[in-house]
Amino acid sequence: MRVITAIIAIAVGIIILAGYFSPAFVDLQTLLLNWALILVGMAALVGVFNLIMVHADKISRREKGSIYSAFLIIFLVATLLFGMILGPGHSAMRLVLDGIIVPVEAALMGVLTVSLLYAAIRLLRRRADVMSIVFLVTAALIIFGSATLPFGDVPFIGTLIRPWITQVLALGGARGILIGVALGSLTTGLRVLFGADRPYGGQ
Amino acid sequence: MIEFGILLSSAFLLLAVTFWKRKSPARLREIPALTNLYRAIGLSVEDGTRLHILLGYGGLLNARAGSALAGLAALRHIAERTSVSDQPPVASAGDPSLGLLAQDTLQAGYQAAGVGELYVPTSGRVTGFGPFGFAAGAMPIIQNENVSANLMLGHFGPEAALITDISDRENVLVIGASDDLAGQAVLFASTQDVLIGEELFATSAYIGAGTTHAASLTVQDILRWLVILALLGGAAAKFVGVI
């Protein structure tokens, strides 16, 4: 069974890859990608089911914080039911989105700002080396250079240093990192195509 | 046609280096974060605590698939090595297809260790959809499930700070790697051990995943040198007016 799944996965991978280089494979590539999209849609349902199973298990074991798991299941099922009955475009469903989900995400964004500031303050205590100092000094220069002040840009920092850091140093560094990530993705993909990595199971 | 050439030569290089590496053992340069990761895996088995592997919210049908697959490759070997622990590892994902693959990968790891019957399906979890949903769902695991180390291997953005913050408060070790630049900056500022850039893809080789993984690191190094030479050659050609 594992050999068959590996053969299917490798064959599908090669066909989809071939579709980018040869027009003869484009139709087959599109068909396979459409199948993949349907499977991803089904995976979302399985993911929701997995979420319910994990939290139901927490409730049945009376684990710490299980009250939140109960809330999650109740509101998940209620939203699903109302969504199916009323439709996603109904005003009540829009209210759920605009009145709960968006503010909660905005609140998390606010918490994130504080967390990042706290992390920056603690950076030198955690790792006191040259790179940490460079990181903090660069961050400070960018913040001062970007800040909107009553008298306009901070002279020299806002007009010269910040553009030079962002457009020369940061851009060059970012491209270097992204090239490294791309090469890593390439070799990882090749390992999957060769069947050396089998994220779809098998030993 | 250039892309096809790069792909074909990379595939040939990977095969050749894999066969070459089988004869001589791989020598890897030291990366402190990965040394600590190796230690954390051993410690979690010894002191009966849990490892939490966060795979991020990168899907498999977009450009983030590379980091997701790298995380899964590491998960496979971590599961195999820690499956006999009192507290088996937990994997969390913010994408449903990645969550399914995490379950399958964990199960494969348990079976490879010969303890397939110990596998619990709820140890591979979809904690929420999207960046904040994923982070909000992963945070209670760190607080409530006796976790000793968080291994963040996948696609994470700035919301990674929420996870590292709660780990800090719970005294949980964090080893972080992301393919996202903002995520890497946040992990650099908020964790003791961070993997930058392509180091994410080296994780499985450093935890003993095998010859192919070590060979792929050598191929990455060769390709990186080729890119450097191409950039320098291009700059020189432009300078002398050839292009």
Tab-separated table of C-alpha atoms in Angstrom:
chain	number	residue	atom	x	y	z
A	1	MET	CA	0.000	0.000	0.000
A	2	ARG	CA	2.828	2.408	0.927
A	3	VAL	CA	4.597	1.688	-2.358
A	4	ILE	CA	1.404	2.433	-4.310
A	5	THR	CA	0.837	5.753	-2.485
A	6	ALA	CA	4.472	6.723	-3.123
A	7	ILE	CA	4.174	5.882	-6.837
A	8	ILE	CA	0.940	7.880	-7.162
A	9	ALA	CA	2.407	10.877	-5.284
A	10	ILE	CA	5.625	10.919	-7.316
A	11	ALA	CA	3.771	10.494	-10.636
A	12	VAL	CA	1.338	13.317	-9.816
A	13	GLY	CA	4.242	15.555	-8.737
A	14	ILE	CA	6.134	14.908	-11.971
A	15	ILE	CA	3.044	15.522	-14.150
A	16	ILE	CA	2.271	18.838	-12.398
A	17	LEU	CA	5.904	19.893	-12.738
A	18	ALA	CA	5.951	18.864	-16.423
A	19	GLY	CA	2.900	21.095	-16.988
A	20	TYR	CA	5.072	24.157	-16.316
A	21	PHE	CA	7.517	23.204	-19.090
A	22	SER	CA	5.455	21.433	-21.746
A	23	PRO	CA	2.027	22.481	-23.124
A	24	ALA	CA	1.202	18.766	-23.627
A	25	PHE	CA	0.779	18.335	-19.859
A	26	VAL	CA	-1.163	21.546	-19.131
A	27	ASP	CA	-4.658	19.963	-19.324
A	28	LEU	CA	-3.649	17.092	-17.082
A	29	GLN	CA	-1.946	19.516	-14.707
A	30	THR	CA	-5.095	21.661	-14.467
A	31	LEU	CA	-7.243	18.585	-13.843
A	32	LEU	CA	-4.966	17.353	-11.053
A	33	LEU	CA	-4.785	20.807	-9.455
A	34	ASN	CA	-8.600	21.024	-9.512
A	35	TRP	CA	-8.761	17.659	-7.756
A	36	ALA	CA	-6.247	18.966	-5.219
A	37	LEU	CA	-8.447	22.021	-4.561
A	38	ILE	CA	-11.456	19.762	-3.898
A	39	LEU	CA	-9.342	17.668	-1.517
A	40	VAL	CA	-8.151	20.802	0.304
A	41	GLY	CA	-11.817	21.838	0.700
A	42	MET	CA	-12.591	18.447	2.208
A	43	ALA	CA	-9.489	18.750	4.407
A	44	ALA	CA	-10.961	21.961	5.856
A	45	LEU	CA	-14.014	19.972	6.991
A	46	VAL	CA	-11.775	17.277	8.474
A	47	GLY	CA	-9.763	20.058	10.177
A	48	VAL	CA	-12.921	21.441	11.801
A	49	PHE	CA	-13.867	17.918	12.894
A	50	ASN	CA	-10.352	17.467	14.347
A	51	LEU	CA	-10.733	20.763	16.251
A	52	ILE	CA	-14.042	19.574	17.723
A	53	MET	CA	-12.556	16.154	18.648
A	54	VAL	CA	-9.551	17.711	20.440
A	55	HIS	CA	-11.709	20.105	22.466
A	56	ALA	CA	-14.406	17.484	23.209
A	57	ASP	CA	-11.615	15.261	24.539
A	58	LYS	CA	-10.391	18.107	26.774
A	59	ILE	CA	-13.914	18.595	28.146
A	60	SER	CA	-14.417	14.873	28.822
A	61	ARG	CA	-11.086	14.735	30.715
A	62	ARG	CA	-12.011	17.943	32.612
A	63	GLU	CA	-8.612	19.385	31.759
A	64	LYS	CA	-7.511	22.866	32.799
A	65	GLY	CA	-9.207	25.472	30.621
A	66	SER	CA	-11.902	23.077	29.387
A	67	ILE	CA	-14.529	25.795	29.872
A	68	TYR	CA	-12.960	27.618	26.912
A	69	SER	CA	-13.142	24.411	24.881
A	70	ALA	CA	-16.867	24.221	25.658
A	71	PHE	CA	-17.351	27.819	24.513
A	72	LEU	CA	-15.413	27.075	21.329
A	73	ILE	CA	-17.556	24.061	20.425
A	74	ILE	CA	-20.851	25.825	21.239
A	75	PHE	CA	-20.024	28.890	19.144
A	76	LEU	CA	-18.484	26.867	16.322
A	77	VAL	CA	-21.601	24.704	15.971
A	78	ALA	CA	-23.944	27.712	16.369
A	79	THR	CA	-22.077	29.728	13.708
A	80	LEU	CA	-22.078	26.737	11.361
A	81	LEU	CA	-25.813	26.157	11.813
A	82	PHE	CA	-26.773	29.815	11.423
A	83	GLY	CA	-24.451	30.120	8.439
A	84	MET	CA	-26.103	27.156	6.736
A	85	ILE	CA	-29.636	28.363	7.476
A	86	LEU	CA	-29.229	32.108	6.837
A	87	GLY	CA	-26.364	32.059	4.321
A	88	PRO	CA	-22.993	33.796	4.704
A	89	GLY	CA	-24.256	37.096	3.223
A	90	HIS	CA	-27.069	37.577	5.815
A	91	SER	CA	-26.834	40.677	8.037
A	92	ALA	CA	-26.655	38.562	11.214
A	93	MET	CA	-23.681	36.649	9.831
A	94	ARG	CA	-22.027	39.934	8.798
A	95	LEU	CA	-22.584	41.146	12.368
A	96	VAL	CA	-20.775	38.071	13.719
A	97	LEU	CA	-17.846	38.806	11.402
A	98	ASP	CA	-17.710	42.577	11.969
A	99	GLY	CA	-18.641	42.526	15.656
A	100	ILE	CA	-16.609	39.565	16.920
A	101	ILE	CA	-13.961	38.209	14.553
A	102	VAL	CA	-12.550	41.531	13.295
A	103	PRO	CA	-12.343	43.184	16.785
A	104	VAL	CA	-10.773	40.027	18.277
A	105	GLU	CA	-8.097	39.988	15.573
A	106	ALA	CA	-7.531	43.732	16.083
A	107	ALA	CA	-7.164	43.134	19.832
A	108	LEU	CA	-4.618	40.372	19.176
A	109	MET	CA	-2.754	42.795	16.920
A	110	GLY	CA	-2.653	45.268	19.834
A	111	VAL	CA	-1.336	42.570	22.187
A	112	LEU	CA	1.231	41.697	19.521
A	113	THR	CA	2.562	45.283	19.553
A	114	VAL	CA	3.148	45.100	23.304
A	115	SER	CA	4.709	41.619	22.977
A	116	LEU	CA	7.132	42.835	20.305
A	117	LEU	CA	8.129	45.880	22.343
A	118	TYR	CA	8.688	43.671	25.398
A	119	ALA	CA	10.740	41.220	23.303
A	120	ALA	CA	12.914	44.055	21.980
A	121	ILE	CA	13.530	45.347	25.520
A	122	ARG	CA	14.527	41.867	26.706
A	123	LEU	CA	16.670	41.066	23.667
A	124	LEU	CA	19.968	42.194	25.177
A	125	ARG	CA	19.289	40.274	28.386
A	126	ARG	CA	18.539	37.138	26.367
A	127	ARG	CA	21.359	37.375	23.850
A	128	ALA	CA	24.006	40.041	24.437
A	129	ASP	CA	26.054	39.931	21.246
A	130	VAL	CA	26.998	42.203	18.358
A	131	MET	CA	24.082	41.092	16.149
A	132	SER	CA	21.542	41.939	18.856
A	133	ILE	CA	23.016	45.437	19.206
A	134	VAL	CA	22.980	45.891	15.403
A	135	PHE	CA	19.354	44.663	15.324
A	136	LEU	CA	18.220	47.110	18.032
A	137	VAL	CA	20.140	50.102	16.635
A	138	THR	CA	18.740	49.426	13.135
A	139	ALA	CA	15.198	49.087	14.485
A	140	ALA	CA	15.584	52.347	16.434
A	141	LEU	CA	16.930	54.211	13.382
A	142	ILE	CA	14.063	52.967	11.194
A	143	ILE	CA	11.462	53.941	13.811
A	144	PHE	CA	12.949	57.428	14.280
A	145	GLY	CA	13.299	57.830	10.516
A	146	SER	CA	9.671	56.790	9.881
A	147	ALA	CA	8.024	58.649	12.783
A	148	THR	CA	5.677	61.485	11.907
A	149	LEU	CA	6.798	64.483	13.930
A	150	PRO	CA	5.304	68.004	14.076
A	151	PHE	CA	8.356	69.454	12.310
A	152	GLY	CA	8.464	66.755	9.611
A	153	ASP	CA	11.254	64.211	9.045
A	154	VAL	CA	14.106	63.866	11.511
A	155	PRO	CA	16.998	65.493	9.643
A	156	PHE	CA	19.686	63.138	8.325
A	157	ILE	CA	18.061	60.001	9.838
A	158	GLY	CA	14.735	60.346	8.015
A	159	THR	CA	16.121	61.661	4.747
A	160	LEU	CA	19.413	59.770	4.371
A	161	ILE	CA	20.030	56.915	6.819
A	162	ARG	CA	16.568	55.299	6.814
A	163	PRO	CA	16.236	55.157	2.981
A	164	TRP	CA	19.796	53.813	2.719
A	165	ILE	CA	19.148	51.079	5.314
A	166	THR	CA	15.790	50.011	3.838
A	167	GLN	CA	16.681	50.259	0.154
A	168	VAL	CA	20.276	49.022	0.221
A	169	LEU	CA	21.152	47.004	3.338
A	170	ALA	CA	17.740	45.534	4.163
A	171	LEU	CA	16.797	44.873	0.544
A	172	GLY	CA	20.116	43.150	-0.206
A	173	GLY	CA	19.912	41.073	2.981
A	174	ALA	CA	16.280	40.145	2.334
A	175	ARG	CA	17.098	38.986	-1.198
A	176	GLY	CA	19.973	36.869	0.138
A	177	ILE	CA	17.713	35.216	2.708
A	178	LEU	CA	14.954	34.651	0.140
A	179	ILE	CA	17.415	33.045	-2.318
A	180	GLY	CA	18.517	30.707	0.504
A	181	VAL	CA	14.876	29.858	1.303
A	182	ALA	CA	14.174	29.231	-2.407
A	183	LEU	CA	17.142	26.839	-2.668
A	184	GLY	CA	15.968	25.048	0.476
A	185	SER	CA	12.449	24.734	-0.966
A	186	LEU	CA	13.906	23.379	-4.221
A	187	THR	CA	15.905	20.592	-2.552
A	188	THR	CA	13.009	19.767	-0.190
A	189	GLY	CA	10.671	19.466	-3.186
A	190	LEU	CA	13.157	17.236	-4.986
A	191	ARG	CA	13.402	14.955	-1.935
A	192	VAL	CA	9.604	14.582	-1.992
A	193	LEU	CA	9.668	13.902	-5.756
A	194	PHE	CA	12.328	11.208	-5.263
A	195	GLY	CA	10.260	9.624	-2.498
A	196	ALA	CA	12.988	10.194	0.126
A	197	ASP	CA	10.516	12.313	2.150
A	198	ARG	CA	6.981	10.990	2.352
A	199	PRO	CA	4.804	13.458	4.220
A	200	TYR	CA	1.791	11.428	3.092
A	201	GLY	CA	2.815	8.566	5.421
A	202	GLY	CA	4.944	5.480	5.076
A	203	GLN	CA	8.249	4.545	6.619
B	1	MET	CA	14.245	26.502	-20.469
B	2	ILE	CA	16.671	27.959	-17.877
B	3	GLU	CA	14.301	26.874	-15.087
B	4	PHE	CA	14.149	23.361	-16.499
B	5	GLY	CA	17.970	23.270	-16.669
B	6	ILE	CA	18.295	24.401	-13.028
B	7	LEU	CA	15.752	21.798	-11.926
B	8	LEU	CA	17.367	18.966	-13.873
B	9	SER	CA	20.907	19.787	-12.762
B	10	SER	CA	19.738	20.112	-9.127
B	11	ALA	CA	18.058	16.713	-9.338
B	12	PHE	CA	21.190	15.177	-10.845
B	13	LEU	CA	23.371	16.826	-8.170
B	14	LEU	CA	21.107	15.558	-5.387
B	15	LEU	CA	21.271	11.987	-6.688
B	16	ALA	CA	25.056	12.122	-7.182
B	17	VAL	CA	25.764	13.664	-3.770
B	18	THR	CA	23.417	11.187	-2.051
B	19	PHE	CA	25.351	8.220	-3.492
B	20	TRP	CA	28.648	9.912	-2.619
B	21	LYS	CA	27.504	10.643	0.973
B	22	ARG	CA	26.580	7.013	1.508
B	23	LYS	CA	30.285	6.132	1.353
B	24	SER	CA	31.505	8.915	3.643
B	25	PRO	CA	29.631	10.170	6.743
B	26	ALA	CA	28.222	13.684	6.621
B	27	ARG	CA	30.108	16.448	8.449
B	28	LEU	CA	27.830	19.313	9.383
B	29	ARG	CA	28.892	22.725	10.664
B	30	GLU	CA	27.654	23.600	14.119
B	31	ILE	CA	24.412	25.555	14.385
B	32	PRO	CA	23.760	26.330	18.097
B	33	ALA	CA	19.954	26.322	17.718
B	34	LEU	CA	19.990	22.854	16.151
B	35	THR	CA	22.377	21.546	18.823
B	36	ASN	CA	19.854	22.766	21.406
B	37	LEU	CA	17.032	21.175	19.425
B	38	TYR	CA	18.847	17.824	19.503
B	39	ARG	CA	19.330	18.224	23.274
B	40	ALA	CA	15.675	19.224	23.806
B	41	ILE	CA	14.470	16.068	22.060
B	42	GLY	CA	16.562	13.882	24.381
B	43	LEU	CA	15.581	15.832	27.497
B	44	SER	CA	11.857	15.616	26.775
B	45	VAL	CA	12.060	11.801	26.731
B	46	GLU	CA	14.172	11.693	29.898
B	47	ASP	CA	12.084	14.022	32.065
B	48	GLY	CA	8.697	12.940	30.720
B	49	THR	CA	7.662	16.263	29.232
B	50	ARG	CA	6.111	17.014	25.887
B	51	LEU	CA	7.528	18.523	22.708
B	52	HIS	CA	5.230	20.864	20.822
B	53	ILE	CA	6.001	21.116	17.117
B	54	LEU	CA	4.324	24.090	15.449
B	55	LEU	CA	4.127	23.744	11.666
B	56	GLY	CA	2.734	27.206	10.978
B	57	TYR	CA	-0.114	28.052	8.628
B	58	GLY	CA	1.561	27.603	5.252
B	59	GLY	CA	-0.541	25.538	2.871
B	60	LEU	CA	0.607	22.964	0.364
B	61	LEU	CA	-0.781	24.656	-2.745
B	62	ASN	CA	1.197	27.876	-2.490
B	63	ALA	CA	4.785	29.165	-2.260
B	64	ARG	CA	4.940	28.337	1.458
B	65	ALA	CA	4.773	24.602	0.768
B	66	GLY	CA	8.577	24.267	1.008
B	67	SER	CA	8.687	25.322	4.660
B	68	ALA	CA	5.651	23.145	5.451
B	69	LEU	CA	7.346	20.092	3.919
B	70	ALA	CA	10.592	20.857	5.794
B	71	GLY	CA	8.620	21.013	9.056
B	72	LEU	CA	6.924	17.702	8.263
B	73	ALA	CA	10.284	16.046	7.486
B	74	ALA	CA	11.600	17.118	10.901
B	75	LEU	CA	8.342	16.053	12.586
B	76	ARG	CA	8.667	12.560	11.126
B	77	HIS	CA	12.026	11.978	12.843
B	78	ILE	CA	11.105	13.746	16.073
B	79	ALA	CA	8.016	11.505	16.324
B	80	GLU	CA	10.121	8.398	15.774
B	81	ARG	CA	12.612	9.408	18.481
B	82	THR	CA	10.100	10.570	21.111
B	83	SER	CA	7.210	8.158	20.517
B	84	VAL	CA	8.129	6.030	23.559
B	85	SER	CA	8.089	9.067	25.857
B	86	ASP	CA	5.504	9.260	28.666
B	87	GLN	CA	4.221	12.421	27.033
B	88	PRO	CA	4.182	11.979	23.251
B	89	PRO	CA	4.791	15.025	21.035
B	90	VAL	CA	1.982	17.274	19.829
B	91	ALA	CA	1.986	18.843	16.374
B	92	SER	CA	-0.167	21.855	15.584
B	93	ALA	CA	-0.964	23.404	12.208
B	94	GLY	CA	-2.947	26.397	10.991
B	95	ASP	CA	-3.888	24.856	7.663
B	96	PRO	CA	-6.250	21.885	7.377
B	97	SER	CA	-4.268	19.993	4.726
B	98	LEU	CA	-1.091	20.484	6.756
B	99	GLY	CA	-2.944	19.239	9.851
B	100	LEU	CA	-3.931	16.043	8.016
B	101	LEU	CA	-0.355	15.465	6.864
B	102	ALA	CA	0.912	16.121	10.411
B	103	GLN	CA	-1.322	13.315	11.698
B	104	ASP	CA	-0.141	10.973	8.965
B	105	THR	CA	3.508	11.885	9.569
B	106	LEU	CA	3.215	11.363	13.334
B	107	GLN	CA	1.617	7.967	12.756
B	108	ALA	CA	4.431	7.013	10.339
B	109	GLY	CA	6.993	8.009	12.982
B	110	TYR	CA	5.305	5.831	15.613
B	111	GLN	CA	5.134	2.889	13.204
B	112	ALA	CA	8.822	3.294	12.309
B	113	ALA	CA	9.646	3.137	16.033
B	114	GLY	CA	7.571	-0.075	16.300
B	115	VAL	CA	4.972	1.449	18.636
B	116	GLY	CA	2.180	2.201	16.180
B	117	GLU	CA	-0.427	1.256	18.801
B	118	LEU	CA	0.652	4.203	21.014
B	119	TYR	CA	-0.287	6.782	18.378
B	120	VAL	CA	-3.134	9.081	19.417
B	121	PRO	CA	-4.934	10.830	16.500
B	122	THR	CA	-5.498	14.021	18.534
B	123	SER	CA	-1.726	14.573	18.837
B	124	GLY	CA	-1.836	16.094	15.328
B	125	ARG	CA	-4.083	19.146	15.548
B	126	VAL	CA	-5.521	21.950	13.493
B	127	THR	CA	-5.578	24.717	16.107
B	128	GLY	CA	-7.222	27.382	13.977
B	129	PHE	CA	-7.294	28.836	10.490
B	130	GLY	CA	-5.078	31.775	9.531
B	131	PRO	CA	-2.245	33.471	11.457
B	132	PHE	CA	-4.064	34.690	14.560
B	133	GLY	CA	-6.445	31.730	14.753
B	134	PHE	CA	-3.461	29.386	14.661
B	135	ALA	CA	-1.532	31.344	17.308
B	136	ALA	CA	-4.569	31.669	19.600
B	137	GLY	CA	-5.245	27.931	19.334
B	138	ALA	CA	-1.607	26.930	19.931
B	139	MET	CA	-1.145	29.075	23.066
B	140	PRO	CA	-3.271	26.906	25.444
B	141	ILE	CA	-1.229	23.819	24.461
B	142	ILE	CA	1.919	25.561	25.767
B	143	GLN	CA	0.149	26.549	28.996
B	144	ASN	CA	-1.737	23.362	29.842
B	145	GLU	CA	-0.029	20.315	28.378
B	146	ASN	CA	3.314	19.988	30.208
B	147	VAL	CA	5.335	21.221	27.244
B	148	SER	CA	9.108	21.579	27.743
B	149	ALA	CA	10.051	22.857	24.264
B	150	ASN	CA	8.301	24.529	21.343
B	151	LEU	CA	9.796	23.801	17.951
B	152	MET	CA	8.475	26.301	15.417
B	153	LEU	CA	9.259	24.955	11.951
B	154	GLY	CA	7.210	26.368	9.082
B	155	HIS	CA	5.580	29.585	7.954
B	156	PHE	CA	5.086	32.172	10.723
B	157	GLY	CA	4.575	35.910	10.502
B	158	PRO	CA	4.772	38.565	13.245
B	159	GLU	CA	2.081	36.717	15.265
B	160	ALA	CA	4.888	34.327	16.294
B	161	ALA	CA	5.578	36.885	19.057
B	162	LEU	CA	2.329	35.824	20.785
B	163	ILE	CA	3.591	32.226	20.920
B	164	THR	CA	7.097	33.160	22.070
B	165	ASP	CA	5.681	35.508	24.705
B	166	ILE	CA	3.537	32.815	26.332
B	167	SER	CA	6.458	30.356	26.091
B	168	ASP	CA	8.623	32.876	27.907
B	169	ARG	CA	6.099	33.215	30.699
B	170	GLU	CA	5.788	29.421	31.052
B	171	ASN	CA	9.599	28.935	30.936
B	172	VAL	CA	9.315	26.810	27.812
B	173	LEU	CA	12.276	26.634	25.433
B	174	VAL	CA	11.536	27.974	21.928
B	175	ILE	CA	13.482	27.081	18.808
B	176	GLY	CA	12.087	29.045	15.898
B	177	ALA	CA	12.436	29.000	12.125
B	178	SER	CA	10.284	30.627	9.484
B	179	ASP	CA	10.474	31.251	5.743
B	180	ASP	CA	8.864	34.663	6.236
B	181	LEU	CA	11.172	37.679	6.697
B	182	ALA	CA	8.935	39.420	9.246
B	183	GLY	CA	8.573	36.133	11.136
B	184	GLN	CA	12.347	35.652	11.203
B	185	ALA	CA	12.875	39.170	12.567
B	186	VAL	CA	10.311	38.570	15.309
B	187	LEU	CA	11.821	35.187	16.197
B	188	PHE	CA	15.307	36.733	16.296
B	189	ALA	CA	14.115	39.340	18.796
B	190	SER	CA	12.000	37.059	20.966
B	191	THR	CA	13.747	33.674	21.184
B	192	GLN	CA	17.032	32.362	22.478
B	193	ASP	CA	17.538	30.031	19.515
B	194	VAL	CA	16.569	31.099	16.035
B	195	LEU	CA	17.249	29.616	12.623
B	196	ILE	CA	17.743	32.193	9.876
B	197	GLY	CA	16.930	31.689	6.198
B	198	GLU	CA	17.708	28.275	4.764
B	199	GLU	CA	18.690	26.850	8.188
B	200	LEU	CA	15.023	25.858	8.489
B	201	PHE	CA	15.596	23.317	5.730
B	202	ALA	CA	18.664	21.878	7.512
B	203	THR	CA	16.729	20.801	10.612
B	204	SER	CA	15.953	17.237	9.542
B	205	ALA	CA	19.597	16.595	8.525
B	206	TYR	CA	20.815	17.710	11.964
B	207	ILE	CA	18.449	15.401	13.843
B	208	GLY	CA	19.716	12.397	11.908
B	209	ALA	CA	17.126	12.033	9.157
B	210	GLY	CA	19.558	10.315	6.805
B	211	THR	CA	21.858	10.594	3.839
B	212	THR	CA	19.439	12.310	1.440
B	213	HIS	CA	18.852	15.144	3.902
B	214	ALA	CA	22.592	15.685	4.426
B	215	ALA	CA	23.098	15.500	0.639
B	216	SER	CA	20.441	18.152	0.049
B	217	LEU	CA	22.432	20.523	2.301
B	218	THR	CA	25.518	19.987	0.138
B	219	VAL	CA	23.433	20.633	-2.995
B	220	GLN	CA	22.106	23.858	-1.418
B	221	ASP	CA	25.699	24.953	-0.742
B	222	ILE	CA	26.762	24.181	-4.341
B	223	LEU	CA	23.752	26.042	-5.755
B	224	ARG	CA	24.392	28.982	-3.436
B	225	TRP	CA	27.977	29.279	-4.719
B	226	LEU	CA	26.684	29.128	-8.302
B	227	VAL	CA	24.236	31.948	-7.535
B	228	ILE	CA	27.069	34.011	-5.980
B	229	LEU	CA	29.270	33.418	-9.037
B	230	ALA	CA	26.384	34.328	-11.376
B	231	LEU	CA	25.757	37.572	-9.443
B	232	LEU	CA	29.437	38.520	-9.448
B	233	GLY	CA	29.778	37.549	-13.122
B	234	GLY	CA	26.686	39.589	-14.008
B	235	ALA	CA	28.010	42.621	-12.111
B	236	ALA	CA	31.409	42.314	-13.813
B	237	ALA	CA	29.799	41.927	-17.249
B	238	LYS	CA	27.631	44.973	-16.646
B	239	PHE	CA	30.698	46.937	-15.465
B	240	VAL	CA	32.689	46.194	-18.629
B	241	GLY	CA	29.618	46.812	-20.807
B	242	VAL	CA	29.062	43.259	-22.119
B	243	ILE	CA	25.409	43.250	-20.990
